[in-house]
C-alpha positions as CSV (number, residue, x, y, z in Angstrom):
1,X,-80.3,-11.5,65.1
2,X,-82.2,-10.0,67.6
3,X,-81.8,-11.4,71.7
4,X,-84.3,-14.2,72.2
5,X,-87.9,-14.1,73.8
6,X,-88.5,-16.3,75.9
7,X,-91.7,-18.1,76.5
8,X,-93.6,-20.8,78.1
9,X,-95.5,-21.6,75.0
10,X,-94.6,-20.4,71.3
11,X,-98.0,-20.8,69.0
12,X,-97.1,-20.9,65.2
13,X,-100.8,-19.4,63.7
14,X,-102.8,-16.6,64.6
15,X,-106.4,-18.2,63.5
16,X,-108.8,-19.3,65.2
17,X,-107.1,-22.7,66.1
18,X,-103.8,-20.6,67.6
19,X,-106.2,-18.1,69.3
20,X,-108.0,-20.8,71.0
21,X,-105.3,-23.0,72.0
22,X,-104.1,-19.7,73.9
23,X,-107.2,-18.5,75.7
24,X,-107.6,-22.5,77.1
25,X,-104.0,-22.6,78.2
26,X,-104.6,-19.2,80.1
27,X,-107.8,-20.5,81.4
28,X,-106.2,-23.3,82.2
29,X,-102.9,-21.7,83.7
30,X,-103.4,-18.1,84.0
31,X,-99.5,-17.9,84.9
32,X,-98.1,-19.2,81.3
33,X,-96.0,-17.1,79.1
34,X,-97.7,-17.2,75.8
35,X,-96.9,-15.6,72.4
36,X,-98.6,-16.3,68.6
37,X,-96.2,-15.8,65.9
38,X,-99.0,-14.5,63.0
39,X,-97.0,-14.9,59.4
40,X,-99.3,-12.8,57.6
41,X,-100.2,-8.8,59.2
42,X,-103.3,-8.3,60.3
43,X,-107.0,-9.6,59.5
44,X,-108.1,-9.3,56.6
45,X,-104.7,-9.6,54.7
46,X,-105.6,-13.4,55.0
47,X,-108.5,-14.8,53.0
48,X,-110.0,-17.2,55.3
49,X,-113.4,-19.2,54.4
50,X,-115.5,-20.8,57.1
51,X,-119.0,-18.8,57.3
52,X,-121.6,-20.9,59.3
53,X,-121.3,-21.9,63.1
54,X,-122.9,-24.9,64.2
55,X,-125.1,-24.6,67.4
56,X,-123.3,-27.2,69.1
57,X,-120.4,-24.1,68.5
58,X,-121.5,-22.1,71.4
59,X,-121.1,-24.3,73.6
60,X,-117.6,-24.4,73.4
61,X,-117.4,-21.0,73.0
62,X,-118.9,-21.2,76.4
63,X,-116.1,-23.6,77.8
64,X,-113.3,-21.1,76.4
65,X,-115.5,-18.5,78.5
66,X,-116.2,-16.2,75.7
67,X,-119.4,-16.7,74.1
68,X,-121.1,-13.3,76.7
69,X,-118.6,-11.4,73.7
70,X,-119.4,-13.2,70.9
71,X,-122.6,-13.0,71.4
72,X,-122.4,-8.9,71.8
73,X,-121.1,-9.4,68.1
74,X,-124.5,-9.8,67.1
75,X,-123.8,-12.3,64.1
76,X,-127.3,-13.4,62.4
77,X,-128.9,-16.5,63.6
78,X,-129.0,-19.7,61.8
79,X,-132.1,-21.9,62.3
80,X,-131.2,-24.8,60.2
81,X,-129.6,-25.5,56.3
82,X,-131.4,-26.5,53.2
83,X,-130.4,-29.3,50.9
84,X,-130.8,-30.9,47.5
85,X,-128.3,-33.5,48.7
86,X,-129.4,-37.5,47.1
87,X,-132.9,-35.6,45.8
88,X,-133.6,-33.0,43.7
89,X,-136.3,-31.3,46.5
90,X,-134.5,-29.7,48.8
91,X,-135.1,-30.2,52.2
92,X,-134.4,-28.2,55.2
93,X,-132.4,-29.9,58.5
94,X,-133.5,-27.2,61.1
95,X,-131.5,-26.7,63.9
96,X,-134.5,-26.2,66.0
97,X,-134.4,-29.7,66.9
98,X,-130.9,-29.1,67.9
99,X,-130.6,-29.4,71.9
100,X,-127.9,-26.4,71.4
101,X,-130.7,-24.4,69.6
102,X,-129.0,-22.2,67.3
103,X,-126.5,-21.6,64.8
104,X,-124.8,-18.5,63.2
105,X,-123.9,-16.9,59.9
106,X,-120.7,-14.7,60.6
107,X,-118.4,-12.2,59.5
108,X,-115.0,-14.5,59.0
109,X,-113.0,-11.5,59.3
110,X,-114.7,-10.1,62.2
111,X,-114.8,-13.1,64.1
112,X,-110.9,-14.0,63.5
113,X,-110.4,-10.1,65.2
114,X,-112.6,-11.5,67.8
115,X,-110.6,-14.6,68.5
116,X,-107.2,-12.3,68.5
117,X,-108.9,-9.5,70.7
118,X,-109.5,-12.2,73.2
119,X,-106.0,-13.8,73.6
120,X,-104.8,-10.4,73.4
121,X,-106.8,-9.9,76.7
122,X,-105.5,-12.9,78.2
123,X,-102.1,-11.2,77.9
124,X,-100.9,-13.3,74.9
125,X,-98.5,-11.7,73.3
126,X,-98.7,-11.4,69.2
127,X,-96.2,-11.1,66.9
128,X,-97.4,-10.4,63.2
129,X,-95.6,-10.8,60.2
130,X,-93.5,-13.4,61.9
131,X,-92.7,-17.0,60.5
132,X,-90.4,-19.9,61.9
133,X,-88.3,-21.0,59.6
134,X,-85.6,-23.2,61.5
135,X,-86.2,-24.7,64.7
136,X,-83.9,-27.1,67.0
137,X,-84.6,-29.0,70.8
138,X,-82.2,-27.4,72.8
139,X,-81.3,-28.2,76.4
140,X,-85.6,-29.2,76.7
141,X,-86.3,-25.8,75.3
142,X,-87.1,-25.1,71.5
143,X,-84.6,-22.5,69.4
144,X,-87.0,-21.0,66.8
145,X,-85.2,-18.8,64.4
146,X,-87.5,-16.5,62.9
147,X,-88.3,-13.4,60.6
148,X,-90.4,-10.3,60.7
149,X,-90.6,-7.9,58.1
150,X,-87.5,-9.1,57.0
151,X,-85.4,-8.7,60.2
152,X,-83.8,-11.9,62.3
153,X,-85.9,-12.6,65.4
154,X,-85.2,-15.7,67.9
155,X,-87.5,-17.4,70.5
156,X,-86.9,-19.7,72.8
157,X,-89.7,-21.8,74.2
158,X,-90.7,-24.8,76.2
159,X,-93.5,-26.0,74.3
160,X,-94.5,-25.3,70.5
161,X,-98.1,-25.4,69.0
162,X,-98.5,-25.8,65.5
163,X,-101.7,-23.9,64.2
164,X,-100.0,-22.9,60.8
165,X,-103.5,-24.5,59.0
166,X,-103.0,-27.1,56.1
167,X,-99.5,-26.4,55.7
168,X,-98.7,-27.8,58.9
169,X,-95.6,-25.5,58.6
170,X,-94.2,-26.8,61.6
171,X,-94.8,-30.5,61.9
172,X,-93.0,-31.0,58.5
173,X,-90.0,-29.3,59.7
174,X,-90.2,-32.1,62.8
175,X,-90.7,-34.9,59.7
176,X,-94.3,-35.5,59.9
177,X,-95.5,-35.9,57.0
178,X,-99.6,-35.1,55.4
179,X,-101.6,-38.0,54.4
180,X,-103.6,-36.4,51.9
181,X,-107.1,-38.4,51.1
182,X,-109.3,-36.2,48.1
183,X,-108.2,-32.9,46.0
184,X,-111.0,-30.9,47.1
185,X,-111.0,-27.2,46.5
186,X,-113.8,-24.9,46.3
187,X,-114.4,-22.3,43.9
188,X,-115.8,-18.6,46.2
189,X,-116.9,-15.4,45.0
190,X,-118.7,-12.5,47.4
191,X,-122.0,-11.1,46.4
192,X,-123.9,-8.2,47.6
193,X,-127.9,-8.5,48.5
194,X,-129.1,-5.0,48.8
195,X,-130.5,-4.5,46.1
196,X,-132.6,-7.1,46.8
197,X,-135.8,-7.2,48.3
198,X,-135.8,-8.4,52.2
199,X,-139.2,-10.2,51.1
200,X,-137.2,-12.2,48.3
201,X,-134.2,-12.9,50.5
202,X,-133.9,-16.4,50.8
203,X,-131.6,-16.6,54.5
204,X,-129.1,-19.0,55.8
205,X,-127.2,-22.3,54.1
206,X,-128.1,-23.8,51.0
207,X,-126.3,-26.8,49.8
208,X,-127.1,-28.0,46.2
209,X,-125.2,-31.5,44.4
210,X,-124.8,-31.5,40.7
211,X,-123.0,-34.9,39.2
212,X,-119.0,-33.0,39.2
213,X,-119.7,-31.3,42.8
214,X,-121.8,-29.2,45.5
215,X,-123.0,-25.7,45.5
216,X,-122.9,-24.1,48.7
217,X,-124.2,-20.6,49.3
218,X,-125.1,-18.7,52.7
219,X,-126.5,-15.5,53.8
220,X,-123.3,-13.4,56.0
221,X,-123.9,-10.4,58.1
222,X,-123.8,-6.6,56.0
223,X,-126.3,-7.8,53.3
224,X,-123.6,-10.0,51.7
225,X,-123.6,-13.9,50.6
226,X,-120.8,-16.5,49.7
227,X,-121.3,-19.1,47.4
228,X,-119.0,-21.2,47.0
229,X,-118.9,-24.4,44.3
230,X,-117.1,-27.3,45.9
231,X,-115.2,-30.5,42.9
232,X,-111.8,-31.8,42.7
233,X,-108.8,-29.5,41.6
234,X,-108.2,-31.7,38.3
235,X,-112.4,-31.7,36.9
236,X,-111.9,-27.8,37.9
237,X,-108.8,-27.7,35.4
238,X,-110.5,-29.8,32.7
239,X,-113.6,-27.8,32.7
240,X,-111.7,-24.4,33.8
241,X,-114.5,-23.4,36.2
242,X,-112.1,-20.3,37.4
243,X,-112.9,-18.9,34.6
244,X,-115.4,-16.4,35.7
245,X,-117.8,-17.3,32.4
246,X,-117.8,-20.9,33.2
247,X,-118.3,-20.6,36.8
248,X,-121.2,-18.2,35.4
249,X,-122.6,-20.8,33.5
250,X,-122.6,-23.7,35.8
251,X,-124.0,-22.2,38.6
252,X,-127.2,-20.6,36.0
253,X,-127.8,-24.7,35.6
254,X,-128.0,-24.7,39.1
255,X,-131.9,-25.6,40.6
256,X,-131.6,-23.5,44.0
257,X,-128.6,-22.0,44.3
258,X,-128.7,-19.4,40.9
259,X,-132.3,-18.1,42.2
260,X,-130.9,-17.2,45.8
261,X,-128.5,-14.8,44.2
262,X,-130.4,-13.3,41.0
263,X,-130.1,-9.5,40.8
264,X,-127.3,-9.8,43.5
265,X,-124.1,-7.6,42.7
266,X,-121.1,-9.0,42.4
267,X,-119.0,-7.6,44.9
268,X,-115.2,-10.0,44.7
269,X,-112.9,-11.8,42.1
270,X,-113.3,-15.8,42.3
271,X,-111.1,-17.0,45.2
272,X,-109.6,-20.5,44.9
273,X,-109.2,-22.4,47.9
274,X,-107.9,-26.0,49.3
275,X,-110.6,-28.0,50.7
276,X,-109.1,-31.6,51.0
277,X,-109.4,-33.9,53.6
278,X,-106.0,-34.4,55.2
279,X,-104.3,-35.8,58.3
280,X,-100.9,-35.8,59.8
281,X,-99.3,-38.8,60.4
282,X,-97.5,-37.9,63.7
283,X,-99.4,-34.5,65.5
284,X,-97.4,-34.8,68.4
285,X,-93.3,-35.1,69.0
286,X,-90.7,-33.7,72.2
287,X,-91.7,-30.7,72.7
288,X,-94.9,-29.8,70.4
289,X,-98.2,-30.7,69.0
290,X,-100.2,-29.6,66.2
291,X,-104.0,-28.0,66.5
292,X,-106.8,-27.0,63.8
293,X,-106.7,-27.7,60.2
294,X,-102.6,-28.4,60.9
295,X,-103.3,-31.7,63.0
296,X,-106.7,-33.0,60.6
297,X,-108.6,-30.5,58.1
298,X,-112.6,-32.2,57.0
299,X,-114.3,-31.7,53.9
300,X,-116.5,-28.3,54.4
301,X,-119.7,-30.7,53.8
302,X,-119.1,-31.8,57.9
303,X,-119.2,-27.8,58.9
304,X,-116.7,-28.6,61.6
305,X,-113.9,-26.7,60.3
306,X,-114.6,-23.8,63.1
307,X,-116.1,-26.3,66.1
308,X,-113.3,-29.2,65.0
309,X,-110.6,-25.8,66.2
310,X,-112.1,-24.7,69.2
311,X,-112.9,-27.9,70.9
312,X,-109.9,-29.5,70.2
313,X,-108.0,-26.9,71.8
314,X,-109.3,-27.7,75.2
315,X,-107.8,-31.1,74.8
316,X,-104.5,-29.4,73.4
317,X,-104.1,-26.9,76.8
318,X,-104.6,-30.2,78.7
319,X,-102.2,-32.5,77.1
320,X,-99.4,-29.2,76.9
321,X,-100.1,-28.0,80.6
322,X,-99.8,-32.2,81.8
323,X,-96.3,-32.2,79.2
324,X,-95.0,-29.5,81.1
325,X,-95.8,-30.6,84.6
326,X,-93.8,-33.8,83.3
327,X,-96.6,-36.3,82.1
328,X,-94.8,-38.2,79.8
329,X,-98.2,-39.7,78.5
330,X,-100.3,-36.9,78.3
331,X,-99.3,-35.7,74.3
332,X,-100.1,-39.5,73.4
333,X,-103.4,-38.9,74.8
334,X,-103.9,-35.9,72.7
335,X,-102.6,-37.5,69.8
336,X,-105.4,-40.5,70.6
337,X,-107.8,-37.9,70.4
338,X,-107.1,-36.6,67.3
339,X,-106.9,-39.9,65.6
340,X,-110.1,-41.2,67.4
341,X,-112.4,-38.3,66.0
342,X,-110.6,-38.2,62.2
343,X,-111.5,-41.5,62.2
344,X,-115.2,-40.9,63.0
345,X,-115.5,-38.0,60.8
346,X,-114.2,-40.4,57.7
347,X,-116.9,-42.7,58.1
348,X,-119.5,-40.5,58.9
349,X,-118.4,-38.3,55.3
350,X,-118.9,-41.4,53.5
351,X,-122.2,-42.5,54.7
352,X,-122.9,-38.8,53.7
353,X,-121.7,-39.0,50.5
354,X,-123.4,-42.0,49.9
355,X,-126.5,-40.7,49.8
356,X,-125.9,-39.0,46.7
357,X,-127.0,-41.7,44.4
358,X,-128.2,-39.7,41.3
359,X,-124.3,-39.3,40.6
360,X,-123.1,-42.3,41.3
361,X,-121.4,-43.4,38.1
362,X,-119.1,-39.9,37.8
363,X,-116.1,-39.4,38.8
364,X,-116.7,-37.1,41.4
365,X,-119.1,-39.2,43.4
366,X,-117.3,-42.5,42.5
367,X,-114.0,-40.8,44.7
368,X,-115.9,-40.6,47.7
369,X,-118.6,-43.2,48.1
370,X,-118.5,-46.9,48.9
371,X,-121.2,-48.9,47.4
């Protein structure tokens, strides 16, 4: 095993959650040693959904002291999403009455090289192709034996951050355990729009219900759009929606959501990807806390999957910058957080879910609402 490397902060995830957690800790104290252990290589190796940034997004952006570069990236504006959510007209909520304005359609892969690109220029230090498999409290420092590319790698740290995503990779090794509340996934595939008109393009979100699930389709940078169909991993086995003639034929019974890609080209195999609703029942312990989709992850319907990571990061650097000035209270303050706003987020999904009413009597819709 290779000598350890020694940091301040070890960060367990290389996404946006990890990335953000780093640039506030550097904001916050530009004098910490900081490294991101990435498990997979580099972008794009990592299929990562997560299309649409609220507007209330740039202002955090703006607290991390990074949205002057975002916005250089040029992402399209989003002025609002349509829905055929409780009715079948579909109705647009535009974000012009939003007091942050506007929203964006992105380039997930772009912006995750964003996000790295700007804790890289913080002088946080990655390491990709890295994973932690054991780790041990020694002497109020963390052991973390790892590998990369196969070889033995130690680091020693004072403070871990656990952005490993759903798996919450670390906080189960610590015996946390997920409380997991649906079995949500959601069903992509990648289509190209150039061959269609600009006049006939149909731009930004669209969000369509049907009685076993949601259609969700948006308009991304390069002339592409996702669409994504969103129902419970066992109604997805029993009706074998990944089956690319199936998924074909459900979304042509579609209302909105077929029309917006007609003529399109399709340009990716159907992706499969969790989309529960999940929580950790401990997100803090000596030593650590976890961030992003590792500490809570929301159904996609709340589009705070993105925001949810970068705001809570800023309460993340606090509570591990207090820890390690020897605030024995300040990780159960985080941890308050955290709990506080999963809590808020459950009951505001099931108000939204309830007004769905068309489907009320099947199963899909029966598993969410409260009538």
């Amino acid at each position: 095993m290779e000598e350890g490397f020694t940091y301040d902060v070890v960060i367990l995830g290389g996404g946006v959650a990890g990335c953000a957690t780093a640039i506030a800790l550097k904001n916050h104290q530009e004098s910490l040693k900081i490294a991101i252990l990435e498990r997979d290589g580099f972008v794009g190796e990592a299929f990562r959904v997560g299309e649409t940034l609220p507007p209330h997004a740039g202002q955090q952006l703006q607290h991390l002291g990074i949205f002057e570069n975002f916005n250089a990236l040029g992402f399209n504006r989003s002025f609002g999403t349509s829905s055929a959510w409780g009715s079948s007209e579909l109705k647009t909520n535009e974000f012009l009455f939003s007091p942050f304005g506007y929203g964006w359609n992105i380039d997930r892969g772009l912006f995750d090289q964003f996000m790295i690109n700007e804790a890289k220029s913080k002088g946080v230090t990655f390491f990709h192709k890295t994973s932690c498999y054991d780790a041990a409290w020694e002497g109020e420092k963390w052991n973390l034996k790892c590998k990369q590319d196969g070889k033995e790698k130690q680091f020693i740290a004072k403070f871990v951050v656990d952005a490993t995503g759903k798996k919450s990779a670390f906080s189960k090794l610590q015996g946390a355990s997920k409380l997991v509340k649906d079995q949500l996934i959601g069903i992509y595939r990648y289509y190209s729009l150039k061959n269609i008109p600009k006049t006939d393009l149909q731009y930004g979100t669209c969000i369509e219900t049907n009685s076993m699930g949601w259609w969700y389709s948006a308009t991304l940078p390069n002339d592409t759009l996702v669409l994504s169909y969103l129902t419970d991993a066992d109604i997805a086995n029993d009706f074998q929606f990944r089956k690319t003639e199936v998924f074909d034929d459900l979304m042509k019974d579609s209302n909105y959501t077929f029309k917006r890609i007609k003529g399109a080209e399709v340009i990716s195999e159907i992706k499969v990807v969790a989309a529960h609703t999940q929580y950790l029942n401990n997100v803090v312990g000596k030593g650590w806390l976890a961030v992003g989709d590792a500490a809570s992850s929301y159904d996609p319907i709340s589009s705070l999957g993105i925001f949810k990571s970068l705001i809570m990061s800023r309460f993340a650097a606090f509570s591990i910058c207090d820890n390690l000035k020897g605030d024995v209270n300040a990780l159960k303050k985080y941890e308050h957080i955290v709990k506080q706003d999963f809590e808020a987020y459950q009951s505001k999904k099931t108000a939204y879910y309830n007004q769905e009413i068309r489907f009320k009597n099947h199963f899909f819709w029966k598993r969410r609402q409260s009538f």
